Amino acid sequence: MKSFKKFVSASMIVCITAAGLPLSAQARIVATEEVTAPATTGTLSASRDAVNQFLVRDDVRQAMLGQGVTPQAALERVAAMSDAEVAQLAGRIDQAPAGAGVVGVLFTVFIVLLVTDIMGLTKVFPFTRSVR
């Protein structure tokens, strides 16, 4: 038992002494490209794939042909774009799905007419009763 206590106390002395020693640290300036490069590599390929998938859709192809642009030329132009341009275009595609603006406008007009019907200013909907 006495030898075990000596062993534990000797081990503790070594550990506490080693914990107090200064450790070396390295510091340097890291460029933004170094930090973001691994994270954006997958994002950029996903953005490029999203734009290409958008251009392959039939309704988009018909719209491009109506404007005089061949689908192959559009895909070639996307391939020639920089990564920042592709990311910006993918963001604009995600923000503006086809028909979303029309639905929002129609819903807003419906709500405005419904409120004015309830207030008694108009009589558009037969299912509302005027407050007046």
mmCIF file of C-alpha atoms in Angstrom:
data_model
loop_
_atom_site.group_PDB
_atom_site.id
_atom_site.type_symbol
_atom_site.label_atom_id
_atom_site.label_comp_id
_atom_site.label_asym_id
_atom_site.label_seq_id
_atom_site.Cartn_x
_atom_site.Cartn_y
_atom_site.Cartn_z
ATOM 1 C CA MET A 1 0.000 0.000 0.000
ATOM 2 C CA LYS A 2 2.860 2.333 0.821
ATOM 3 C CA SER A 3 4.474 1.734 -2.581
ATOM 4 C CA PHE A 4 1.164 2.444 -4.338
ATOM 5 C CA LYS A 5 0.875 5.801 -2.541
ATOM 6 C CA LYS A 6 4.458 6.657 -3.547
ATOM 7 C CA PHE A 7 3.684 5.754 -7.163
ATOM 8 C CA VAL A 8 0.495 7.870 -7.227
ATOM 9 C CA SER A 9 2.169 10.855 -5.570
ATOM 10 C CA ALA A 10 5.157 10.650 -7.955
ATOM 11 C CA SER A 11 2.784 10.465 -10.925
ATOM 12 C CA MET A 12 0.818 13.455 -9.666
ATOM 13 C CA ILE A 13 4.020 15.494 -9.204
ATOM 14 C CA VAL A 14 5.053 14.765 -12.791
ATOM 15 C CA CYS A 15 1.587 15.586 -14.182
ATOM 16 C CA ILE A 16 1.226 18.843 -12.263
ATOM 17 C CA THR A 17 4.749 19.938 -13.216
ATOM 18 C CA ALA A 18 4.114 19.136 -16.894
ATOM 19 C CA ALA A 19 0.812 21.023 -16.818
ATOM 20 C CA GLY A 20 2.604 24.179 -15.706
ATOM 21 C CA LEU A 21 5.104 24.176 -18.574
ATOM 22 C CA PRO A 22 4.464 26.723 -21.296
ATOM 23 C CA LEU A 23 3.219 25.320 -24.585
ATOM 24 C CA SER A 24 4.123 26.807 -27.896
ATOM 25 C CA ALA A 25 1.423 28.239 -30.135
ATOM 26 C CA GLN A 26 1.562 29.315 -33.742
ATOM 27 C CA ALA A 27 -0.338 32.255 -35.156
ATOM 28 C CA ARG A 28 -0.599 33.503 -38.700
ATOM 29 C CA ILE A 29 -2.975 35.396 -40.908
ATOM 30 C CA VAL A 30 -5.353 33.110 -42.760
ATOM 31 C CA ALA A 31 -6.816 34.222 -46.057
ATOM 32 C CA THR A 32 -10.556 34.035 -46.571
ATOM 33 C CA GLU A 33 -10.098 31.726 -49.545
ATOM 34 C CA GLU A 34 -8.298 29.184 -47.358
ATOM 35 C CA VAL A 35 -11.123 29.089 -44.861
ATOM 36 C CA THR A 36 -14.052 29.080 -47.294
ATOM 37 C CA ALA A 37 -12.602 26.931 -50.072
ATOM 38 C CA PRO A 38 -13.530 23.537 -48.581
ATOM 39 C CA ALA A 39 -17.020 24.702 -47.638
ATOM 40 C CA THR A 40 -17.865 26.357 -50.956
ATOM 41 C CA THR A 41 -16.592 23.606 -53.250
ATOM 42 C CA GLY A 42 -19.679 21.467 -52.685
ATOM 43 C CA THR A 43 -21.945 24.525 -52.713
ATOM 44 C CA LEU A 44 -20.606 25.732 -56.053
ATOM 45 C CA SER A 45 -21.131 22.401 -57.755
ATOM 46 C CA ALA A 46 -24.644 22.260 -56.275
ATOM 47 C CA SER A 47 -25.345 25.775 -57.593
ATOM 48 C CA ARG A 48 -24.083 24.868 -61.047
ATOM 49 C CA ASP A 49 -26.200 21.686 -61.016
ATOM 50 C CA ALA A 50 -29.280 23.662 -59.920
ATOM 51 C CA VAL A 51 -28.864 26.145 -62.772
ATOM 52 C CA ASN A 52 -28.327 23.350 -65.299
ATOM 53 C CA GLN A 53 -31.406 21.476 -64.025
ATOM 54 C CA PHE A 54 -33.419 24.682 -64.368
ATOM 55 C CA LEU A 55 -32.280 25.154 -67.956
ATOM 56 C CA VAL A 56 -33.187 21.553 -68.866
ATOM 57 C CA ARG A 57 -36.868 21.969 -67.871
ATOM 58 C CA ASP A 58 -39.311 21.934 -70.796
ATOM 59 C CA ASP A 59 -41.043 25.212 -69.938
ATOM 60 C CA VAL A 60 -37.707 26.997 -69.638
ATOM 61 C CA ARG A 61 -36.524 25.504 -72.941
ATOM 62 C CA GLN A 62 -39.679 26.737 -74.666
ATOM 63 C CA ALA A 63 -39.223 30.215 -73.207
ATOM 64 C CA MET A 64 -35.589 30.294 -74.342
ATOM 65 C CA LEU A 65 -36.516 29.183 -77.842
ATOM 66 C CA GLY A 66 -39.175 31.914 -77.896
ATOM 67 C CA GLN A 67 -36.429 34.443 -77.117
ATOM 68 C CA GLY A 68 -34.162 32.990 -79.822
ATOM 69 C CA VAL A 69 -31.680 31.264 -77.504
ATOM 70 C CA THR A 70 -30.883 27.603 -78.052
ATOM 71 C CA PRO A 71 -30.721 25.446 -74.907
ATOM 72 C CA GLN A 72 -27.238 24.255 -75.836
ATOM 73 C CA ALA A 73 -25.984 27.844 -76.054
ATOM 74 C CA ALA A 74 -27.459 28.595 -72.632
ATOM 75 C CA LEU A 75 -25.719 25.572 -71.091
ATOM 76 C CA GLU A 76 -22.432 26.639 -72.694
ATOM 77 C CA ARG A 77 -22.835 30.136 -71.263
ATOM 78 C CA VAL A 78 -23.458 28.730 -67.778
ATOM 79 C CA ALA A 79 -20.325 26.600 -68.124
ATOM 80 C CA ALA A 80 -18.347 29.747 -69.008
ATOM 81 C CA MET A 81 -19.664 31.728 -66.009
ATOM 82 C CA SER A 82 -17.543 32.358 -62.929
ATOM 83 C CA ASP A 83 -18.409 30.661 -59.657
ATOM 84 C CA ALA A 84 -19.748 33.897 -58.158
ATOM 85 C CA GLU A 85 -22.031 34.486 -61.151
ATOM 86 C CA VAL A 86 -23.392 30.939 -60.977
ATOM 87 C CA ALA A 87 -24.052 31.277 -57.239
ATOM 88 C CA GLN A 88 -25.881 34.568 -57.806
ATOM 89 C CA LEU A 89 -27.979 33.072 -60.620
ATOM 90 C CA ALA A 90 -28.842 30.011 -58.523
ATOM 91 C CA GLY A 91 -29.962 32.288 -55.707
ATOM 92 C CA ARG A 92 -32.206 34.231 -58.052
ATOM 93 C CA ILE A 93 -33.720 31.010 -59.368
ATOM 94 C CA ASP A 94 -34.446 29.812 -55.820
ATOM 95 C CA GLN A 95 -35.995 33.139 -54.816
ATOM 96 C CA ALA A 96 -38.330 33.453 -57.793
ATOM 97 C CA PRO A 97 -40.061 30.189 -58.657
ATOM 98 C CA ALA A 98 -42.421 30.373 -61.617
ATOM 99 C CA GLY A 99 -45.833 31.782 -60.737
ATOM 100 C CA ALA A 100 -45.043 32.615 -57.119
ATOM 101 C CA GLY A 101 -45.419 36.359 -57.661
ATOM 102 C CA VAL A 102 -48.838 35.938 -59.267
ATOM 103 C CA VAL A 103 -50.161 33.837 -56.390
ATOM 104 C CA GLY A 104 -48.926 36.384 -53.849
ATOM 105 C CA VAL A 105 -50.570 39.266 -55.697
ATOM 106 C CA LEU A 106 -53.860 37.394 -56.074
ATOM 107 C CA PHE A 107 -53.876 36.491 -52.379
ATOM 108 C CA THR A 108 -53.193 40.117 -51.408
ATOM 109 C CA VAL A 109 -56.019 41.382 -53.631
ATOM 110 C CA PHE A 110 -58.369 38.757 -52.169
ATOM 111 C CA ILE A 111 -57.553 39.805 -48.603
ATOM 112 C CA VAL A 112 -57.982 43.510 -49.404
ATOM 113 C CA LEU A 113 -61.366 42.893 -51.065
ATOM 114 C CA LEU A 114 -62.456 40.650 -48.203
ATOM 115 C CA VAL A 115 -61.620 43.302 -45.601
ATOM 116 C CA THR A 116 -63.352 46.044 -47.582
ATOM 117 C CA ASP A 117 -66.423 43.811 -47.952
ATOM 118 C CA ILE A 118 -66.552 43.198 -44.202
ATOM 119 C CA MET A 119 -66.154 46.930 -43.524
ATOM 120 C CA GLY A 120 -69.035 47.641 -45.912
ATOM 121 C CA LEU A 121 -67.058 49.660 -48.427
ATOM 122 C CA THR A 122 -67.562 47.175 -51.292
ATOM 123 C CA LYS A 123 -69.818 44.244 -52.070
ATOM 124 C CA VAL A 124 -67.716 41.741 -54.050
ATOM 125 C CA PHE A 125 -68.215 38.477 -52.173
ATOM 126 C CA PRO A 126 -71.729 37.199 -51.439
ATOM 127 C CA PHE A 127 -70.576 35.214 -48.379
ATOM 128 C CA THR A 128 -69.601 38.283 -46.325
ATOM 129 C CA ARG A 129 -71.831 40.447 -44.147
ATOM 130 C CA SER A 130 -71.151 44.102 -43.742
ATOM 131 C CA VAL A 131 -70.406 45.542 -40.311
ATOM 132 C CA ARG A 132 -72.588 48.571 -41.130
#
